[in-house]
PDB file of C-alpha atoms in Angstrom:
ATOM      1  CA  ASP M   1      68.908  85.145 158.850  1.00  0.00           C
ATOM      2  CA  VAL M   2      70.267  86.914 162.200  1.00  0.00           C
ATOM      3  CA  LYS M   3      67.033  87.214 164.838  1.00  0.00           C
ATOM      4  CA  VAL M   4      67.230  88.875 168.282  1.00  0.00           C
ATOM      5  CA  THR M   5      63.827  89.177 169.625  1.00  0.00           C
ATOM      6  CA  GLN M   6      62.769  91.150 172.766  1.00  0.00           C
ATOM      7  CA  SER M   7      59.514  90.652 174.609  1.00  0.00           C
ATOM      8  CA  SER M   8      57.754  93.601 174.146  1.00  0.00           C
ATOM      9  CA  ARG M   9      57.813  96.867 172.007  1.00  0.00           C
ATOM     10  CA  TYR M  10      56.079  99.249 174.565  1.00  0.00           C
ATOM     11  CA  LEU M  11      55.931  98.598 178.113  1.00  0.00           C
ATOM     12  CA  VAL M  12      54.317 100.860 181.298  1.00  0.00           C
ATOM     13  CA  LYS M  13      54.495  99.704 184.411  1.00  0.00           C
ATOM     14  CA  ARG M  14      54.006 101.459 187.831  1.00  0.00           C
ATOM     15  CA  THR M  15      56.630 102.641 190.263  1.00  0.00           C
ATOM     16  CA  GLY M  16      57.994 100.027 192.551  1.00  0.00           C
ATOM     17  CA  GLU M  17      56.393  97.476 190.460  1.00  0.00           C
ATOM     18  CA  LYS M  18      59.089  94.607 189.555  1.00  0.00           C
ATOM     19  CA  VAL M  19      59.529  94.413 185.663  1.00  0.00           C
ATOM     20  CA  PHE M  20      60.938  91.773 183.355  1.00  0.00           C
ATOM     21  CA  LEU M  21      62.158  92.187 180.069  1.00  0.00           C
ATOM     22  CA  GLU M  22      63.219  88.874 178.052  1.00  0.00           C
ATOM     23  CA  CYS M  23      65.438  88.727 175.095  1.00  0.00           C
ATOM     24  CA  VAL M  24      66.079  85.672 172.815  1.00  0.00           C
ATOM     25  CA  GLN M  25      68.821  85.160 169.616  1.00  0.00           C
ATOM     26  CA  ASP M  26      68.492  82.466 167.756  1.00  0.00           C
ATOM     27  CA  MET M  27      71.799  82.280 166.321  1.00  0.00           C
ATOM     28  CA  ASP M  28      73.625  80.188 168.810  1.00  0.00           C
ATOM     29  CA  HIS M  29      76.146  82.652 169.973  1.00  0.00           C
ATOM     30  CA  GLU M  30      77.711  83.293 173.312  1.00  0.00           C
ATOM     31  CA  ASN M  31      77.840  87.096 174.227  1.00  0.00           C
ATOM     32  CA  MET M  32      74.683  88.934 175.196  1.00  0.00           C
ATOM     33  CA  PHE M  33      73.956  92.111 176.445  1.00  0.00           C
ATOM     34  CA  TRP M  34      71.575  94.950 177.798  1.00  0.00           C
ATOM     35  CA  TYR M  35      71.839  98.475 177.209  1.00  0.00           C
ATOM     36  CA  ARG M  36      69.901 101.425 177.786  1.00  0.00           C
ATOM     37  CA  GLN M  37      69.698 104.029 175.230  1.00  0.00           C
ATOM     38  CA  ASP M  38      68.494 107.996 176.529  1.00  0.00           C
ATOM     39  CA  PRO M  39      69.000 111.045 175.040  1.00  0.00           C
ATOM     40  CA  GLY M  40      72.168 112.501 174.862  1.00  0.00           C
ATOM     41  CA  LEU M  41      73.945 110.199 176.410  1.00  0.00           C
ATOM     42  CA  GLY M  42      73.814 106.989 173.488  1.00  0.00           C
ATOM     43  CA  LEU M  43      73.970 103.569 174.553  1.00  0.00           C
ATOM     44  CA  ARG M  44      75.008 102.896 177.886  1.00  0.00           C
ATOM     45  CA  LEU M  45      75.736  98.909 178.690  1.00  0.00           C
ATOM     46  CA  ILE M  46      74.059  97.677 181.832  1.00  0.00           C
ATOM     47  CA  TYR M  47      74.929  93.730 181.986  1.00  0.00           C
ATOM     48  CA  PHE M  48      76.463  91.213 180.188  1.00  0.00           C
ATOM     49  CA  SER M  49      76.940  87.543 179.759  1.00  0.00           C
ATOM     50  CA  TYR M  50      79.580  85.723 178.301  1.00  0.00           C
ATOM     51  CA  ASP M  51      78.340  82.541 178.861  1.00  0.00           C
ATOM     52  CA  VAL M  52      75.094  80.618 180.316  1.00  0.00           C
ATOM     53  CA  LYS M  53      74.840  81.254 183.634  1.00  0.00           C
ATOM     54  CA  MET M  54      77.678  83.760 183.466  1.00  0.00           C
ATOM     55  CA  LYS M  55      77.124  87.565 184.028  1.00  0.00           C
ATOM     56  CA  GLU M  56      79.300  90.626 184.600  1.00  0.00           C
ATOM     57  CA  LYS M  57      78.121  94.212 185.663  1.00  0.00           C
ATOM     58  CA  GLY M  58      78.058  96.583 182.669  1.00  0.00           C
ATOM     59  CA  ASP M  59      78.572 100.668 183.319  1.00  0.00           C
ATOM     60  CA  ILE M  60      75.567 101.220 184.972  1.00  0.00           C
ATOM     61  CA  PRO M  61      74.162  98.126 187.148  1.00  0.00           C
ATOM     62  CA  GLU M  62      72.298  99.589 190.332  1.00  0.00           C
ATOM     63  CA  GLY M  63      68.535  98.979 190.154  1.00  0.00           C
ATOM     64  CA  TYR M  64      69.055  96.110 187.878  1.00  0.00           C
ATOM     65  CA  SER M  65      70.011  92.345 187.686  1.00  0.00           C
ATOM     66  CA  VAL M  66      69.916  89.696 185.002  1.00  0.00           C
ATOM     67  CA  SER M  67      69.280  86.041 184.097  1.00  0.00           C
ATOM     68  CA  ARG M  68      70.987  83.537 181.693  1.00  0.00           C
ATOM     69  CA  GLU M  69      69.540  80.238 182.260  1.00  0.00           C
ATOM     70  CA  LYS M  70      69.830  78.982 178.693  1.00  0.00           C
ATOM     71  CA  LYS M  71      72.128  80.023 175.771  1.00  0.00           C
ATOM     72  CA  GLU M  72      69.456  81.633 173.541  1.00  0.00           C
ATOM     73  CA  ARG M  73      67.610  83.646 176.565  1.00  0.00           C
ATOM     74  CA  PHE M  74      68.667  86.809 178.543  1.00  0.00           C
ATOM     75  CA  SER M  75      66.901  88.789 180.959  1.00  0.00           C
ATOM     76  CA  LEU M  76      66.870  91.875 182.599  1.00  0.00           C
ATOM     77  CA  ILE M  77      64.968  92.542 185.749  1.00  0.00           C
ATOM     78  CA  LEU M  78      64.392  95.896 187.364  1.00  0.00           C
ATOM     79  CA  GLU M  79      63.569  94.890 190.759  1.00  0.00           C
ATOM     80  CA  SER M  80      61.707  97.684 191.618  1.00  0.00           C
ATOM     81  CA  ALA M  81      61.006 100.160 188.935  1.00  0.00           C
ATOM     82  CA  SER M  82      61.199 103.900 189.382  1.00  0.00           C
ATOM     83  CA  THR M  83      60.718 106.633 186.971  1.00  0.00           C
ATOM     84  CA  ASN M  84      64.290 107.447 186.155  1.00  0.00           C
ATOM     85  CA  GLN M  85      64.359 104.120 184.675  1.00  0.00           C
ATOM     86  CA  THR M  86      62.135 105.381 181.910  1.00  0.00           C
ATOM     87  CA  SER M  87      63.946 104.520 178.940  1.00  0.00           C
ATOM     88  CA  MET M  88      64.594 102.507 175.361  1.00  0.00           C
ATOM     89  CA  TYR M  89      66.369  99.324 176.403  1.00  0.00           C
ATOM     90  CA  LEU M  90      67.992  97.409 173.769  1.00  0.00           C
ATOM     91  CA  CYS M  91      69.236  94.041 173.917  1.00  0.00           C
ATOM     92  CA  ALA M  92      72.162  92.341 171.828  1.00  0.00           C
ATOM     93  CA  SER M  93      74.087  89.346 170.757  1.00  0.00           C
ATOM     94  CA  ARG M  94      77.216  88.309 169.251  1.00  0.00           C
ATOM     95  CA  ARG M  95      79.033  85.052 168.729  1.00  0.00           C
ATOM     96  CA  HIS M  96      82.090  85.900 170.308  1.00  0.00           C
ATOM     97  CA  ARG M  97      84.487  88.786 171.527  1.00  0.00           C
ATOM     98  CA  LEU M  98      85.092  90.152 168.778  1.00  0.00           C
ATOM     99  CA  GLY M  99      82.092  89.190 166.694  1.00  0.00           C
ATOM    100  CA  VAL M 100      79.819  91.907 165.563  1.00  0.00           C
ATOM    101  CA  GLN M 101      76.657  92.815 167.991  1.00  0.00           C
ATOM    102  CA  PHE M 102      73.237  91.836 166.649  1.00  0.00           C
ATOM    103  CA  PHE M 103      70.499  94.349 168.175  1.00  0.00           C
ATOM    104  CA  GLY M 104      66.714  93.534 168.697  1.00  0.00           C
ATOM    105  CA  PRO M 105      64.337  96.023 168.458  1.00  0.00           C
ATOM    106  CA  GLY M 106      64.321  97.381 171.760  1.00  0.00           C
ATOM    107  CA  THR M 107      61.468  97.719 174.668  1.00  0.00           C
ATOM    108  CA  ARG M 108      60.354 101.556 175.329  1.00  0.00           C
ATOM    109  CA  LEU M 109      59.423 101.293 178.922  1.00  0.00           C
ATOM    110  CA  THR M 110      57.649 104.111 180.693  1.00  0.00           C
ATOM    111  CA  VAL M 111      57.857 104.229 184.450  1.00  0.00           C
ATOM    112  CA  LEU M 112      54.953 106.080 186.327  1.00  0.00           C
TER     113      LEU M 112
ATOM    114  CA  ASP P   1      84.347 110.071 181.827  1.00  0.00           C
ATOM    115  CA  GLN P   2      82.878 109.460 178.331  1.00  0.00           C
ATOM    116  CA  GLN P   3      85.589 107.507 176.278  1.00  0.00           C
ATOM    117  CA  VAL P   4      84.015 107.950 173.255  1.00  0.00           C
ATOM    118  CA  LYS P   5      82.507 111.306 172.125  1.00  0.00           C
ATOM    119  CA  GLN P   6      80.411 112.968 169.210  1.00  0.00           C
ATOM    120  CA  ASN P   7      80.075 116.145 169.602  1.00  0.00           C
ATOM    121  CA  SER P   8      77.504 117.125 167.143  1.00  0.00           C
ATOM    122  CA  PRO P   9      74.378 115.863 168.291  1.00  0.00           C
ATOM    123  CA  SER P  10      72.791 116.626 164.434  1.00  0.00           C
ATOM    124  CA  LEU P  11      73.847 117.328 160.856  1.00  0.00           C
ATOM    125  CA  SER P  12      71.817 118.449 158.183  1.00  0.00           C
ATOM    126  CA  VAL P  13      73.024 117.396 154.831  1.00  0.00           C
ATOM    127  CA  GLN P  14      71.658 117.794 150.876  1.00  0.00           C
ATOM    128  CA  GLU P  15      71.059 114.702 148.722  1.00  0.00           C
ATOM    129  CA  GLY P  16      73.991 113.927 146.932  1.00  0.00           C
ATOM    130  CA  ARG P  17      76.223 115.826 148.858  1.00  0.00           C
ATOM    131  CA  ILE P  18      78.796 113.999 151.398  1.00  0.00           C
ATOM    132  CA  SER P  19      78.080 113.655 154.887  1.00  0.00           C
ATOM    133  CA  ILE P  20      81.033 113.324 156.979  1.00  0.00           C
ATOM    134  CA  LEU P  21      79.994 112.071 160.659  1.00  0.00           C
ATOM    135  CA  ASN P  22      82.925 112.624 163.280  1.00  0.00           C
ATOM    136  CA  CYS P  23      84.153 110.645 166.637  1.00  0.00           C
ATOM    137  CA  ASP P  24      86.848 111.191 169.103  1.00  0.00           C
ATOM    138  CA  TYR P  25      88.022 108.586 171.413  1.00  0.00           C
ATOM    139  CA  THR P  26      90.476 109.313 174.491  1.00  0.00           C
ATOM    140  CA  ASN P  27      91.578 105.694 174.982  1.00  0.00           C
ATOM    141  CA  SER P  28      94.472 104.684 172.720  1.00  0.00           C
ATOM    142  CA  MET P  29      94.083 100.738 173.870  1.00  0.00           C
ATOM    143  CA  PHE P  30      90.660 100.526 171.546  1.00  0.00           C
ATOM    144  CA  ASP P  31      91.281  97.701 169.171  1.00  0.00           C
ATOM    145  CA  TYR P  32      88.106  97.848 167.055  1.00  0.00           C
ATOM    146  CA  PHE P  33      85.992 100.857 166.000  1.00  0.00           C
ATOM    147  CA  LEU P  34      82.483 100.437 164.641  1.00  0.00           C
ATOM    148  CA  TRP P  35      79.869 102.858 163.247  1.00  0.00           C
ATOM    149  CA  TYR P  36      75.981 101.407 163.854  1.00  0.00           C
ATOM    150  CA  LYS P  37      73.297 102.977 162.276  1.00  0.00           C
ATOM    151  CA  LYS P  38      69.747 103.479 164.012  1.00  0.00           C
ATOM    152  CA  TYR P  39      66.189 104.316 162.781  1.00  0.00           C
ATOM    153  CA  PRO P  40      64.010 105.261 165.080  1.00  0.00           C
ATOM    154  CA  ALA P  41      62.021 102.428 166.917  1.00  0.00           C
ATOM    155  CA  GLU P  42      64.375  99.775 165.668  1.00  0.00           C
ATOM    156  CA  GLY P  43      67.319  98.563 167.357  1.00  0.00           C
ATOM    157  CA  PRO P  44      71.110  99.878 165.662  1.00  0.00           C
ATOM    158  CA  THR P  45      72.020  97.844 162.757  1.00  0.00           C
ATOM    159  CA  PHE P  46      75.941  97.521 161.876  1.00  0.00           C
ATOM    160  CA  LEU P  47      77.249  99.306 158.670  1.00  0.00           C
ATOM    161  CA  ILE P  48      81.175  99.408 158.669  1.00  0.00           C
ATOM    162  CA  SER P  49      84.386  98.993 160.951  1.00  0.00           C
ATOM    163  CA  ILE P  50      87.538  99.456 160.959  1.00  0.00           C
ATOM    164  CA  SER P  51      90.772  97.930 162.931  1.00  0.00           C
ATOM    165  CA  SER P  52      93.134 100.051 164.922  1.00  0.00           C
ATOM    166  CA  ILE P  53      96.022  98.857 162.735  1.00  0.00           C
ATOM    167  CA  LYS P  54      94.507 100.301 159.308  1.00  0.00           C
ATOM    168  CA  ASP P  55      93.462 104.174 158.487  1.00  0.00           C
ATOM    169  CA  LYS P  56      90.792 103.382 156.041  1.00  0.00           C
ATOM    170  CA  ASN P  57      88.386 100.656 154.853  1.00  0.00           C
ATOM    171  CA  GLU P  58      85.789 101.518 152.544  1.00  0.00           C
ATOM    172  CA  ASP P  59      82.151  99.782 151.524  1.00  0.00           C
ATOM    173  CA  GLY P  60      80.576 100.723 148.940  1.00  0.00           C
ATOM    174  CA  ARG P  61      79.094 104.726 150.008  1.00  0.00           C
ATOM    175  CA  PHE P  62      80.591 104.302 152.945  1.00  0.00           C
ATOM    176  CA  THR P  63      84.139 104.638 154.214  1.00  0.00           C
ATOM    177  CA  VAL P  64      85.395 104.881 157.984  1.00  0.00           C
ATOM    178  CA  PHE P  65      88.954 106.653 158.284  1.00  0.00           C
ATOM    179  CA  LEU P  66      90.871 106.312 161.497  1.00  0.00           C
ATOM    180  CA  ASN P  67      93.689 108.906 163.001  1.00  0.00           C
ATOM    181  CA  LYS P  68      95.347 107.416 165.551  1.00  0.00           C
ATOM    182  CA  SER P  69      97.333 110.449 166.654  1.00  0.00           C
ATOM    183  CA  ALA P  70      94.624 112.578 166.741  1.00  0.00           C
ATOM    184  CA  LYS P  71      92.320 109.977 168.435  1.00  0.00           C
ATOM    185  CA  HIS P  72      89.569 110.541 165.518  1.00  0.00           C
ATOM    186  CA  LEU P  73      87.934 109.123 163.580  1.00  0.00           C
ATOM    187  CA  SER P  74      84.974 109.901 160.813  1.00  0.00           C
ATOM    188  CA  LEU P  75      82.381 108.162 158.538  1.00  0.00           C
ATOM    189  CA  HIS P  76      81.890 109.705 155.134  1.00  0.00           C
ATOM    190  CA  ILE P  77      78.576 108.796 153.192  1.00  0.00           C
ATOM    191  CA  VAL P  78      78.855 109.657 148.961  1.00  0.00           C
ATOM    192  CA  PRO P  79      76.785 110.600 147.740  1.00  0.00           C
ATOM    193  CA  SER P  80      73.851 111.044 150.912  1.00  0.00           C
ATOM    194  CA  GLN P  81      70.617 109.569 150.110  1.00  0.00           C
ATOM    195  CA  PRO P  82      67.329 110.333 152.302  1.00  0.00           C
ATOM    196  CA  GLY P  83      67.458 106.916 153.432  1.00  0.00           C
ATOM    197  CA  ASP P  84      70.290 107.483 155.399  1.00  0.00           C
ATOM    198  CA  SER P  85      68.615 109.960 157.604  1.00  0.00           C
ATOM    199  CA  ALA P  86      69.126 107.847 160.949  1.00  0.00           C
ATOM    200  CA  VAL P  87      71.275 108.532 163.877  1.00  0.00           C
ATOM    201  CA  TYR P  88      74.570 107.012 164.033  1.00  0.00           C
ATOM    202  CA  PHE P  89      76.907 105.505 166.855  1.00  0.00           C
ATOM    203  CA  CYS P  90      80.252 105.492 167.144  1.00  0.00           C
ATOM    204  CA  ALA P  91      81.695 102.685 169.369  1.00  0.00           C
ATOM    205  CA  ALA P  92      84.935 101.563 170.363  1.00  0.00           C
ATOM    206  CA  LEU P  93      85.690  97.953 171.457  1.00  0.00           C
ATOM    207  CA  TYR P  94      88.874  96.671 173.778  1.00  0.00           C
ATOM    208  CA  ASN P  95      90.009  93.521 172.333  1.00  0.00           C
ATOM    209  CA  GLN P  96      90.599  92.022 175.811  1.00  0.00           C
ATOM    210  CA  GLY P  97      87.928  93.133 177.851  1.00  0.00           C
ATOM    211  CA  GLY P  98      85.024  92.984 174.611  1.00  0.00           C
ATOM    212  CA  LYS P  99      82.970  95.480 175.936  1.00  0.00           C
ATOM    213  CA  LEU P 100      81.773  98.087 172.935  1.00  0.00           C
ATOM    214  CA  ILE P 101      81.602 101.551 174.327  1.00  0.00           C
ATOM    215  CA  PHE P 102      79.591 103.857 172.324  1.00  0.00           C
ATOM    216  CA  GLY P 103      79.244 107.598 171.932  1.00  0.00           C
ATOM    217  CA  GLN P 104      76.301 110.060 172.196  1.00  0.00           C
ATOM    218  CA  GLY P 105      75.063 109.308 168.714  1.00  0.00           C
ATOM    219  CA  THR P 106      74.520 111.719 165.720  1.00  0.00           C
ATOM    220  CA  GLU P 107      71.419 112.211 164.180  1.00  0.00           C
ATOM    221  CA  LEU P 108      71.794 112.443 160.211  1.00  0.00           C
ATOM    222  CA  SER P 109      69.116 114.133 158.363  1.00  0.00           C
ATOM    223  CA  VAL P 110      69.634 114.248 154.192  1.00  0.00           C
ATOM    224  CA  LYS P 111      67.082 116.585 152.709  1.00  0.00           C
ATOM    225  CA  PRO P 112      65.903 115.574 149.339  1.00  0.00           C
TER     226      PRO P 112
END
């Protein structure tokens, strides 16, 4: 059974803190993605990775970075959290470029 | 520049009736279209897809219609059930780029 897990369901951080969001998939998928979901804006792509050590900017990469040292793990880093980064963060993976994306349960991040 | 648009933020339908969710897109280069369903506090789950070379795809109670000339697709749910109450996202895929572009989502409420 397909499984994408995210390290936290809820997270509260302070402005200026460095924040790490972890995502792990157990399906040996090549591609991994980070999105944020905001009301009225749908899902917006932050960063994605087609393979280990590879990363590409999505539509809204500013204020974020990523790391993919192992195939199964894709980390999203907020270098200095700001209140406008309060959002639902969703990780996804898929086997190849035409495959269906499978999502994790999401992390609700609040930055105070 | 919203390439995929869901113009109805919400839809309310009576149990047993048909639900029709709509999606418009601007880019004629999209190759695949997908619908995802999202419950609160869960990640989106894949529902149904359609290739740009087809005009209809059916899976049980769910049917997706594609009108390429109008750059419009719709998801029909017949009959609607209370468990279908969720947010539905339309998404489009570039074959070459492999990125999914999501719409803003439509919240469906099916009333008993």
